[in-house]
């Protein structure tokens, strides 16, 4: 199909074939390219009017994505807000919500197909009343073909919340590769016979982490839905082969997901390009623990504050006193960008990797508000439901392993382009000298600050840790 593409000042993408066609680009959710690329075509073959659904850009750094489970099948009626398909991005697996009305006519990319460039066709839909049988022979070539993925954004912009610049896809169509079952994140969708497996996002992530095929599990949730308990109870069927007699070690190869590749690339980039240095400090948290317990006792169930909630607030206040730490080094632009707000990224372990949801403007929020937001964000992170604006763009990170009593202290890798991260160990009772010269017991924890020396000098990192210690050990300052 030959189509002339023009972009209007309003951000609408129009396409035309001869003088009969019209097209549009409907932007949904957020300005960061969270959009359904919908292009209206009257194909050169005798297909009825239809609209192409293209692979959306669900994060600023996304150039390609993988197709998960199709929640709708050809013939299903679509309404605004319906989940059309699950898309695995370079950050997480997300629900792609439809933002129009019509009937799904043809799926062009089946579940399990990987590395599909943003903007490439994945399905078509028509208005209600149209004959979807006319699209039985519709192909990718009829939808305008495929293009190569756009080049990834520059390294120093990888955490930016700004959308990537538009790239012009090539129009030469080619035959799509056949999907292969690799045992990766999307393997189970390839083995379906009816096209559907009902499974919760958490159960799916656990199955992938443990290498459990969903097709072998009988769901006990509503309508046969596979839930967390089904994964935990799963026991593989006995093997028909004889037990091995040799002492050779066995292993399991776990394919890399897009998210794991992104984590590996970014951490390697950080260690290779950011000169790290580390500052450690022991903090007395006895007074803070008593304050926390008193506030929880009087909360009447309205909130339950954690030590981490106080840490988020304390770090935010310390950042405002030391703005050099609340910054990012941007070599390509020739600047160090200092932020006037403290947006705290908090590391959350999920079954498929580490996510860092953000408490926006933590310095300006009460601790009860921070606690409520953090519980919501952590739950969404574990369920794979975070939106891009909820995990991209933080100015400083906290990684807390204090819930593990075996972790006294550790150091963390800076999350670029941020300039610092705080690693928090567990709380220990430590013998200290009392006022009368005797021995008293105090609750203490060790925190380790990792800083990018390109943006934060050693003395500045030390002053930040000093301010943080002052706030934590005099917790009433958090209530001012």
Short mmCIF file of C-alpha atoms in Angstrom, two decimals:
data_model
loop_
_atom_site.label_atom_id
_atom_site.label_comp_id
_atom_site.label_asym_id
_atom_site.label_seq_id
_atom_site.Cartn_x
_atom_site.Cartn_y
_atom_site.Cartn_z
CA UNK A 1 0.00 0.00 0.00
CA UNK A 2 1.35 3.44 -0.82
CA UNK A 3 0.35 6.13 1.62
CA UNK A 4 1.45 9.71 2.04
CA UNK A 5 1.95 10.63 5.67
CA UNK A 6 1.73 14.18 7.02
CA UNK A 7 1.79 15.48 10.61
CA UNK A 8 -0.44 18.39 11.53
CA UNK A 9 0.45 20.93 14.20
CA UNK A 10 -2.16 19.38 16.47
CA UNK A 11 -0.21 16.12 16.67
CA UNK A 12 -2.64 14.25 14.42
CA UNK A 13 -1.11 11.79 12.00
CA UNK A 14 -2.98 11.66 8.71
CA UNK A 15 -2.51 9.18 5.90
CA UNK A 16 -4.00 9.19 2.46
CA UNK A 17 -4.38 6.79 -0.42
CA UNK A 18 -5.54 8.64 -3.51
CA UNK A 19 -8.32 10.97 -2.42
CA UNK A 20 -10.46 8.57 -0.40
CA UNK A 21 -8.70 7.91 2.86
CA UNK A 22 -8.28 9.60 6.19
CA UNK A 23 -6.27 8.70 9.25
CA UNK A 24 -5.50 9.71 12.78
CA UNK A 25 -3.16 9.25 15.70
CA UNK A 26 -5.09 9.07 18.97
CA UNK A 27 -2.95 9.90 21.99
CA UNK A 28 -4.06 8.20 25.19
CA UNK A 29 -3.07 8.13 28.87
CA UNK A 30 -0.04 10.45 29.01
CA UNK A 31 2.07 12.61 26.69
CA UNK A 32 4.97 10.13 27.00
CA UNK A 33 3.89 8.33 23.86
CA UNK A 34 1.36 6.23 25.76
CA UNK A 35 -0.70 6.09 22.63
CA UNK A 36 -2.61 3.80 20.37
CA UNK A 37 -1.29 4.42 16.91
CA UNK A 38 -4.48 4.12 14.93
CA UNK A 39 -4.27 4.67 11.21
CA UNK A 40 -7.35 4.53 8.98
CA UNK A 41 -6.88 2.84 5.61
CA UNK A 42 -8.94 1.97 2.57
CA UNK A 43 -6.57 -0.70 1.26
CA UNK A 44 -5.75 -1.16 -2.40
CA UNK A 45 -7.34 -4.59 -2.19
CA UNK A 46 -11.11 -4.60 -1.74
CA UNK A 47 -11.10 -4.51 2.06
CA UNK A 48 -13.84 -2.60 3.85
CA UNK A 49 -12.84 0.52 5.84
CA UNK A 50 -10.74 -0.45 8.87
CA UNK A 51 -8.32 0.94 11.44
CA UNK A 52 -4.83 -0.38 12.17
CA UNK A 53 -3.70 -0.81 15.78
CA UNK A 54 0.08 -0.40 15.98
CA UNK A 55 2.60 -1.40 18.66
CA UNK A 56 2.39 1.48 21.18
CA UNK A 57 5.30 3.17 22.93
CA UNK A 58 4.47 2.47 26.57
CA UNK A 59 7.64 4.02 27.98
CA UNK A 60 10.00 6.78 26.84
CA UNK A 61 12.82 4.30 26.20
CA UNK A 62 10.71 1.67 24.43
CA UNK A 63 11.65 1.01 20.80
CA UNK A 64 10.14 -2.47 20.51
CA UNK A 65 7.90 -4.77 22.50
CA UNK A 66 6.70 -8.35 22.90
CA UNK A 67 3.12 -9.55 22.53
CA UNK A 68 1.65 -11.19 25.61
CA UNK A 69 -1.86 -12.53 26.02
CA UNK A 70 -4.55 -11.18 23.73
CA UNK A 71 -7.52 -10.38 25.96
CA UNK A 72 -9.79 -9.93 22.93
CA UNK A 73 -10.25 -12.18 19.89
CA UNK A 74 -11.52 -11.44 16.35
CA UNK A 75 -15.23 -10.76 16.49
CA UNK A 76 -15.14 -9.34 20.03
CA UNK A 77 -16.74 -5.93 20.56
CA UNK A 78 -14.28 -3.30 21.80
CA UNK A 79 -15.12 -0.33 24.02
CA UNK A 80 -12.95 2.43 25.47
CA UNK A 81 -11.00 1.17 28.49
CA UNK A 82 -11.03 -2.50 27.49
CA UNK A 83 -7.69 -4.29 27.87
CA UNK A 84 -6.85 -5.37 24.34
CA UNK A 85 -3.51 -7.15 24.83
CA UNK A 86 -0.63 -7.45 27.29
CA UNK A 87 2.60 -5.83 26.06
CA UNK A 88 6.04 -6.58 27.50
CA UNK A 89 8.15 -3.44 27.36
CA UNK A 90 11.77 -2.83 28.29
CA UNK A 91 10.53 -1.96 31.80
CA UNK A 92 7.58 -4.17 32.67
CA UNK A 93 4.58 -6.07 31.36
CA UNK A 94 1.63 -3.73 30.94
CA UNK A 95 -2.01 -3.87 29.90
CA UNK A 96 -2.65 -2.02 26.62
CA UNK A 97 -6.06 -0.37 27.03
CA UNK A 98 -8.15 0.28 23.95
CA UNK A 99 -9.35 3.88 23.59
CA UNK A 100 -12.02 3.65 20.87
CA UNK A 101 -15.04 1.59 19.91
CA UNK A 102 -15.42 -1.10 17.28
CA UNK A 103 -14.97 -4.80 16.59
CA UNK A 104 -11.63 -6.61 16.47
CA UNK A 105 -11.31 -7.90 12.91
CA UNK A 106 -7.83 -9.42 12.65
CA UNK A 107 -4.82 -10.11 14.88
CA UNK A 108 -1.62 -9.55 12.90
CA UNK A 109 0.87 -10.42 15.65
CA UNK A 110 0.13 -13.50 17.70
CA UNK A 111 0.83 -14.01 21.40
CA UNK A 112 4.49 -14.72 22.00
CA UNK A 113 5.89 -12.75 19.07
CA UNK A 114 8.85 -10.68 20.18
CA UNK A 115 10.88 -7.59 19.32
CA UNK A 116 8.11 -5.84 17.37
CA UNK A 117 9.15 -2.23 16.62
CA UNK A 118 6.99 0.58 17.95
CA UNK A 119 4.55 1.70 15.25
CA UNK A 120 4.36 -1.66 13.48
CA UNK A 121 0.85 -3.10 12.90
CA UNK A 122 -0.35 -5.67 15.43
CA UNK A 123 -4.11 -5.80 14.71
CA UNK A 124 -7.00 -4.15 12.89
CA UNK A 125 -10.53 -3.29 13.93
CA UNK A 126 -13.66 -2.10 12.17
CA UNK A 127 -16.82 -0.29 13.10
CA UNK A 128 -19.72 -2.33 14.37
CA UNK A 129 -21.77 -3.80 11.56
CA UNK A 130 -18.81 -4.35 9.21
CA UNK A 131 -18.12 -7.87 7.90
CA UNK A 132 -14.95 -9.13 9.61
CA UNK A 133 -14.90 -12.22 7.37
CA UNK A 134 -13.63 -9.95 4.60
CA UNK A 135 -10.34 -9.68 6.50
CA UNK A 136 -9.56 -13.39 6.63
CA UNK A 137 -6.75 -12.96 4.08
CA UNK A 138 -5.55 -9.57 5.41
CA UNK A 139 -1.76 -9.54 5.90
CA UNK A 140 0.93 -7.28 7.31
CA UNK A 141 1.72 -6.16 3.77
CA UNK A 142 -1.87 -4.95 3.42
CA UNK A 143 -1.35 -2.92 6.61
CA UNK A 144 1.69 -1.15 5.17
CA UNK A 145 4.41 -3.61 6.12
CA UNK A 146 6.86 -3.51 8.98
CA UNK A 147 9.77 -1.27 9.91
CA UNK A 148 12.98 -1.69 11.86
CA UNK A 149 13.06 -0.60 15.53
CA UNK A 150 14.12 2.98 16.22
CA UNK A 151 17.58 3.60 17.65
CA UNK A 152 17.58 3.64 21.49
CA UNK A 153 17.81 7.04 23.22
CA UNK A 154 21.10 8.45 24.46
CA UNK A 155 22.38 6.94 27.70
CA UNK A 156 22.14 10.08 29.79
CA UNK A 157 18.50 10.51 28.78
CA UNK A 158 17.47 6.97 29.69
CA UNK A 159 15.55 8.04 32.79
CA UNK A 160 13.99 11.13 31.23
CA UNK A 161 10.23 11.38 31.26
CA UNK A 162 10.27 13.20 27.94
CA UNK A 163 8.98 11.23 24.94
CA UNK A 164 11.54 10.09 22.34
CA UNK A 165 11.78 11.98 19.07
CA UNK A 166 9.70 10.56 16.26
CA UNK A 167 11.49 8.26 13.87
CA UNK A 168 10.43 7.69 10.30
CA UNK A 169 9.85 3.98 9.70
CA UNK A 170 10.84 2.44 6.42
CA UNK A 171 7.96 1.29 4.30
CA UNK A 172 9.48 -1.83 2.73
CA UNK A 173 7.37 -4.78 3.89
CA UNK A 174 8.88 -8.11 4.68
CA UNK A 175 7.60 -11.48 5.83
CA UNK A 176 7.46 -11.60 9.64
CA UNK A 177 9.51 -14.27 11.36
CA UNK A 178 7.60 -17.12 12.89
CA UNK A 179 7.45 -16.91 16.70
CA UNK A 180 9.58 -19.43 18.55
CA UNK A 181 8.98 -20.79 22.02
CA UNK A 182 12.11 -19.97 24.00
CA UNK A 183 10.81 -20.59 27.48
CA UNK A 184 10.96 -16.87 28.17
CA UNK A 185 8.35 -14.54 29.60
CA UNK A 186 5.90 -15.23 26.81
CA UNK A 187 6.51 -18.94 26.27
CA UNK A 188 3.27 -20.14 27.79
CA UNK A 189 1.14 -18.16 25.38
CA UNK A 190 2.56 -20.09 22.45
CA UNK A 191 1.39 -23.46 23.67
CA UNK A 192 -2.28 -22.51 23.98
CA UNK A 193 -4.80 -24.19 21.79
CA UNK A 194 -7.73 -21.88 22.47
CA UNK A 195 -5.75 -18.65 22.59
CA UNK A 196 -6.60 -17.89 26.23
CA UNK A 197 -5.13 -18.68 29.63
CA UNK A 198 -6.69 -16.79 32.52
CA UNK A 199 -3.92 -15.91 34.97
CA UNK A 200 -3.26 -13.09 37.41
CA UNK A 201 -0.21 -10.88 36.67
CA UNK A 202 1.50 -11.96 39.92
CA UNK A 203 0.93 -15.65 39.22
CA UNK A 204 2.27 -15.24 35.68
CA UNK A 205 5.42 -13.50 36.94
CA UNK A 206 5.98 -16.23 39.56
CA UNK A 207 5.54 -18.95 36.93
CA UNK A 208 8.11 -17.31 34.67
CA UNK A 209 10.56 -16.88 37.54
CA UNK A 210 10.23 -20.57 38.49
CA UNK A 211 10.07 -21.92 34.95
CA UNK A 212 6.56 -23.37 35.40
CA UNK A 213 4.46 -23.88 32.22
CA UNK A 214 1.03 -22.35 32.75
CA UNK A 215 -0.58 -24.93 30.47
CA UNK A 216 0.17 -27.59 33.10
CA UNK A 217 -1.65 -25.74 35.89
CA UNK A 218 -5.35 -25.96 36.73
CA UNK A 219 -6.52 -22.62 38.09
CA UNK A 220 -8.54 -22.49 41.30
CA UNK A 221 -9.52 -18.83 41.06
CA UNK A 222 -12.76 -17.40 39.78
CA UNK A 223 -13.64 -18.88 36.40
CA UNK A 224 -10.57 -21.16 36.49
CA UNK A 225 -8.16 -18.22 36.77
CA UNK A 226 -4.62 -19.19 37.81
CA UNK A 227 -3.67 -17.39 41.02
CA UNK A 228 -0.62 -17.16 43.29
CA UNK A 229 -1.65 -20.16 45.40
CA UNK A 230 -1.77 -22.40 42.29
CA UNK A 231 1.85 -21.54 41.47
CA UNK A 232 2.99 -22.15 45.04
CA UNK A 233 1.27 -25.57 45.13
CA UNK A 234 2.53 -26.68 41.71
CA UNK A 235 4.53 -29.89 41.62
CA UNK A 236 6.01 -31.09 38.32
CA UNK A 237 4.90 -34.48 37.09
CA UNK A 238 7.41 -37.29 37.46
CA UNK A 239 9.85 -37.82 34.61
CA UNK A 240 9.65 -41.04 32.64
CA UNK A 241 13.39 -41.18 32.16
CA UNK A 242 15.59 -43.15 34.53
CA UNK A 243 17.42 -41.21 37.22
CA UNK A 244 20.87 -40.06 36.25
CA UNK A 245 23.65 -42.24 37.60
CA UNK A 246 26.45 -39.77 37.09
CA UNK A 247 27.34 -37.02 39.53
CA UNK A 248 27.28 -34.38 36.78
CA UNK A 249 25.57 -31.15 37.78
CA UNK A 250 22.28 -30.19 36.14
CA UNK A 251 21.15 -26.69 35.22
CA UNK A 252 18.21 -24.76 33.85
CA UNK A 253 18.57 -22.06 31.21
CA UNK A 254 16.26 -19.13 31.87
CA UNK A 255 15.79 -16.87 28.83
CA UNK A 256 16.39 -13.17 29.39
CA UNK A 257 13.27 -11.04 29.51
CA UNK A 258 13.26 -7.53 28.10
CA UNK A 259 13.16 -6.18 31.65
CA UNK A 260 16.16 -8.27 32.77
CA UNK A 261 18.14 -7.10 29.74
CA UNK A 262 17.34 -3.49 30.60
CA UNK A 263 18.39 -3.94 34.24
CA UNK A 264 21.67 -5.58 33.18
CA UNK A 265 22.46 -2.90 30.60
CA UNK A 266 21.75 0.02 32.92
CA UNK A 267 23.67 -1.36 35.90
CA UNK A 268 26.66 -2.19 33.71
CA UNK A 269 26.47 1.29 32.21
CA UNK A 270 26.39 2.84 35.68
CA UNK A 271 29.44 0.95 36.97
CA UNK A 272 31.42 1.52 33.77
CA UNK A 273 30.72 5.24 33.35
CA UNK A 274 29.92 6.61 36.83
CA UNK A 275 32.90 6.83 39.23
CA UNK A 276 31.28 5.63 42.46
CA UNK A 277 32.39 6.47 45.97
CA UNK A 278 30.77 5.37 49.21
CA UNK A 279 30.02 6.99 52.59
CA UNK A 280 28.68 4.96 55.52
CA UNK A 281 27.10 6.07 58.77
CA UNK A 282 25.55 4.40 61.83
CA UNK A 283 22.24 6.00 62.74
CA UNK A 284 20.56 5.78 66.12
CA UNK A 285 16.87 5.05 65.48
CA UNK A 286 15.71 4.47 69.05
CA UNK A 287 13.85 7.81 69.27
CA UNK A 288 12.43 7.34 65.77
CA UNK A 289 11.11 3.86 66.62
CA UNK A 290 9.35 5.22 69.74
CA UNK A 291 7.79 8.04 67.70
CA UNK A 292 6.64 5.58 65.05
CA UNK A 293 5.08 3.26 67.65
CA UNK A 294 3.28 6.17 69.36
CA UNK A 295 1.83 7.46 66.07
CA UNK A 296 0.66 3.98 65.03
CA UNK A 297 -0.95 3.42 68.44
CA UNK A 298 -3.05 6.56 68.02
CA UNK A 299 -3.90 6.04 64.35
CA UNK A 300 -7.17 4.14 64.98
CA UNK A 301 -6.36 1.96 61.96
CA UNK A 302 -6.13 4.89 59.55
CA UNK A 303 -2.47 4.19 58.81
CA UNK A 304 0.44 2.00 59.83
CA UNK A 305 3.77 3.77 59.44
CA UNK A 306 6.97 1.87 58.65
CA UNK A 307 10.55 2.90 59.29
CA UNK A 308 10.97 3.22 55.53
CA UNK A 309 8.22 5.86 55.39
CA UNK A 310 10.23 8.05 57.79
CA UNK A 311 13.41 7.40 55.79
CA UNK A 312 11.77 8.62 52.58
CA UNK A 313 10.77 11.88 54.26
CA UNK A 314 14.17 12.30 55.95
CA UNK A 315 16.11 11.70 52.73
CA UNK A 316 13.91 14.21 50.89
CA UNK A 317 14.59 16.91 53.49
CA UNK A 318 18.33 16.16 53.48
CA UNK A 319 18.37 16.51 49.69
CA UNK A 320 16.86 19.99 49.85
CA UNK A 321 19.62 21.00 52.28
CA UNK A 322 22.22 19.52 49.90
CA UNK A 323 20.95 20.19 46.36
CA UNK A 324 24.21 19.05 44.76
CA UNK A 325 23.21 15.49 45.68
CA UNK A 326 19.71 16.01 44.24
CA UNK A 327 21.10 16.22 40.72
CA UNK A 328 22.03 14.35 37.56
CA UNK A 329 25.17 14.48 35.42
CA UNK A 330 24.35 15.05 31.72
CA UNK A 331 27.53 14.98 29.70
CA UNK A 332 25.86 15.23 26.29
CA UNK A 333 24.23 18.52 27.32
CA UNK A 334 27.31 19.80 29.13
CA UNK A 335 25.38 20.36 32.38
CA UNK A 336 24.72 19.08 35.88
CA UNK A 337 20.98 19.40 36.44
CA UNK A 338 19.91 20.22 40.01
CA UNK A 339 16.31 19.57 41.02
CA UNK A 340 14.19 21.76 43.26
CA UNK A 341 11.91 18.89 44.33
CA UNK A 342 12.87 15.60 45.94
CA UNK A 343 11.24 12.76 43.97
CA UNK A 344 12.32 9.62 45.81
CA UNK A 345 12.63 6.34 43.89
CA UNK A 346 12.20 3.33 46.20
CA UNK A 347 13.56 -0.04 45.11
CA UNK A 348 10.91 -2.79 45.21
CA UNK A 349 11.73 -6.44 44.54
CA UNK A 350 9.26 -8.11 42.16
CA UNK A 351 9.15 -11.66 40.78
CA UNK A 352 10.56 -10.44 37.44
CA UNK A 353 13.14 -7.92 38.63
CA UNK A 354 13.73 -4.70 40.55
CA UNK A 355 11.34 -1.78 40.05
CA UNK A 356 11.73 1.73 41.48
CA UNK A 357 8.35 3.44 41.92
CA UNK A 358 8.58 7.13 42.82
CA UNK A 359 7.12 9.13 45.70
CA UNK A 360 6.78 12.49 43.99
CA UNK A 361 7.68 15.65 45.97
CA UNK A 362 8.27 13.63 49.14
CA UNK A 363 9.65 16.69 50.92
CA UNK A 364 6.23 18.37 50.76
CA UNK A 365 4.14 15.39 51.96
CA UNK A 366 3.22 14.15 55.40
CA UNK A 367 4.51 10.78 56.52
CA UNK A 368 1.01 9.25 56.55
CA UNK A 369 0.53 10.32 52.92
CA UNK A 370 3.94 8.91 51.97
CA UNK A 371 3.05 5.62 53.68
CA UNK A 372 -0.25 5.31 51.81
CA UNK A 373 1.32 6.13 48.44
CA UNK A 374 4.21 3.75 48.99
CA UNK A 375 1.93 0.81 49.82
CA UNK A 376 -0.10 1.46 46.65
CA UNK A 377 2.99 1.82 44.45
CA UNK A 378 4.67 -1.29 45.88
CA UNK A 379 1.54 -3.36 45.25
CA UNK A 380 1.30 -2.13 41.66
CA UNK A 381 4.99 -2.86 41.13
CA UNK A 382 4.64 -6.46 42.28
CA UNK A 383 1.56 -6.93 40.09
CA UNK A 384 3.26 -5.37 37.05
CA UNK A 385 0.71 -2.53 36.92
CA UNK A 386 2.95 0.53 37.29
CA UNK A 387 2.49 3.27 34.70
CA UNK A 388 5.66 4.83 33.20
CA UNK A 389 5.19 8.12 35.06
CA UNK A 390 5.17 6.15 38.33
CA UNK A 391 8.68 4.70 37.95
CA UNK A 392 10.57 7.10 35.66
CA UNK A 393 12.08 10.45 36.53
CA UNK A 394 13.11 10.15 40.21
CA UNK A 395 15.94 12.32 41.57
CA UNK A 396 17.37 9.96 44.24
CA UNK A 397 16.90 6.29 45.18
CA UNK A 398 16.51 4.35 48.45
CA UNK A 399 17.26 0.62 48.51
CA UNK A 400 16.18 -0.86 51.85
CA UNK A 401 17.05 -4.43 52.82
CA UNK A 402 16.45 -3.77 56.49
CA UNK A 403 13.65 -6.34 56.59
CA UNK A 404 16.33 -9.04 56.20
CA UNK A 405 17.94 -9.42 59.63
CA UNK A 406 21.05 -10.96 58.04
CA UNK A 407 21.90 -7.80 56.08
CA UNK A 408 23.78 -5.49 58.40
CA UNK A 409 25.06 -3.23 55.60
CA UNK A 410 25.55 -3.20 51.83
CA UNK A 411 26.37 -0.80 49.02
CA UNK A 412 24.13 -0.12 46.02
CA UNK A 413 24.76 0.92 42.41
CA UNK A 414 23.72 4.42 41.40
CA UNK A 415 20.63 4.49 39.18
CA UNK A 416 21.61 6.74 36.23
CA UNK A 417 21.18 9.56 35.52
CA UNK A 418 20.65 10.10 39.26
CA UNK A 419 23.74 11.04 41.28
CA UNK A 420 23.11 9.05 44.45
CA UNK A 421 21.47 6.08 46.15
CA UNK A 422 21.08 5.16 49.83
CA UNK A 423 21.45 1.52 50.90
CA UNK A 424 19.74 0.73 54.22
CA UNK A 425 20.67 -2.21 56.46
CA UNK A 426 18.73 -3.87 59.26
CA UNK A 427 18.18 -2.43 62.75
CA UNK A 428 20.44 -3.92 65.43
CA UNK A 429 20.67 -3.44 69.17
CA UNK A 430 24.10 -2.04 69.99
CA UNK A 431 25.75 -1.51 73.37
CA UNK A 432 26.65 2.17 73.85
CA UNK A 433 28.02 4.21 76.71
CA UNK A 434 25.29 5.62 78.94
CA UNK A 435 25.09 9.07 80.54
CA UNK A 436 26.40 7.75 83.85
CA UNK A 437 29.29 5.92 82.21
CA UNK A 438 27.50 2.59 82.22
CA UNK A 439 26.31 0.47 79.28
CA UNK A 440 22.99 1.04 77.55
CA UNK A 441 21.36 -0.63 74.57
CA UNK A 442 20.51 1.45 71.52
CA UNK A 443 18.77 0.58 68.25
CA UNK A 444 21.01 1.44 65.32
CA UNK A 445 21.21 0.82 61.59
CA UNK A 446 23.97 1.34 59.04
CA UNK A 447 23.21 3.33 55.90
CA UNK A 448 25.59 3.51 52.93
CA UNK A 449 25.45 6.34 50.41
CA UNK A 450 26.75 5.69 46.88
CA UNK A 451 27.48 8.83 44.87
CA UNK A 452 28.51 9.69 41.32
CA UNK A 453 31.76 11.63 41.78
CA UNK A 454 31.22 13.49 38.50
CA UNK A 455 28.31 15.40 40.07
CA UNK A 456 28.84 15.05 43.83
CA UNK A 457 32.17 15.78 45.49
CA UNK A 458 33.23 13.70 48.47
CA UNK A 459 32.74 16.49 50.99
CA UNK A 460 29.23 17.11 49.65
CA UNK A 461 28.31 13.44 50.03
CA UNK A 462 29.60 13.59 53.60
CA UNK A 463 27.47 16.66 54.38
CA UNK A 464 24.39 14.93 53.01
CA UNK A 465 24.98 11.94 55.29
CA UNK A 466 25.56 14.28 58.23
CA UNK A 467 22.25 16.07 57.62
CA UNK A 468 20.42 12.76 57.24
CA UNK A 469 21.87 11.50 60.53
CA UNK A 470 20.79 14.72 62.28
CA UNK A 471 17.19 14.39 61.02
CA UNK A 472 16.87 10.68 61.84
CA UNK A 473 18.29 11.04 65.34
CA UNK A 474 16.04 14.05 66.06
CA UNK A 475 12.82 12.72 64.45
CA UNK A 476 10.56 15.51 65.69
CA UNK A 477 12.08 17.61 62.87
CA UNK A 478 10.14 15.37 60.47
CA UNK A 479 6.87 16.65 61.89
CA UNK A 480 7.68 20.34 61.45
#
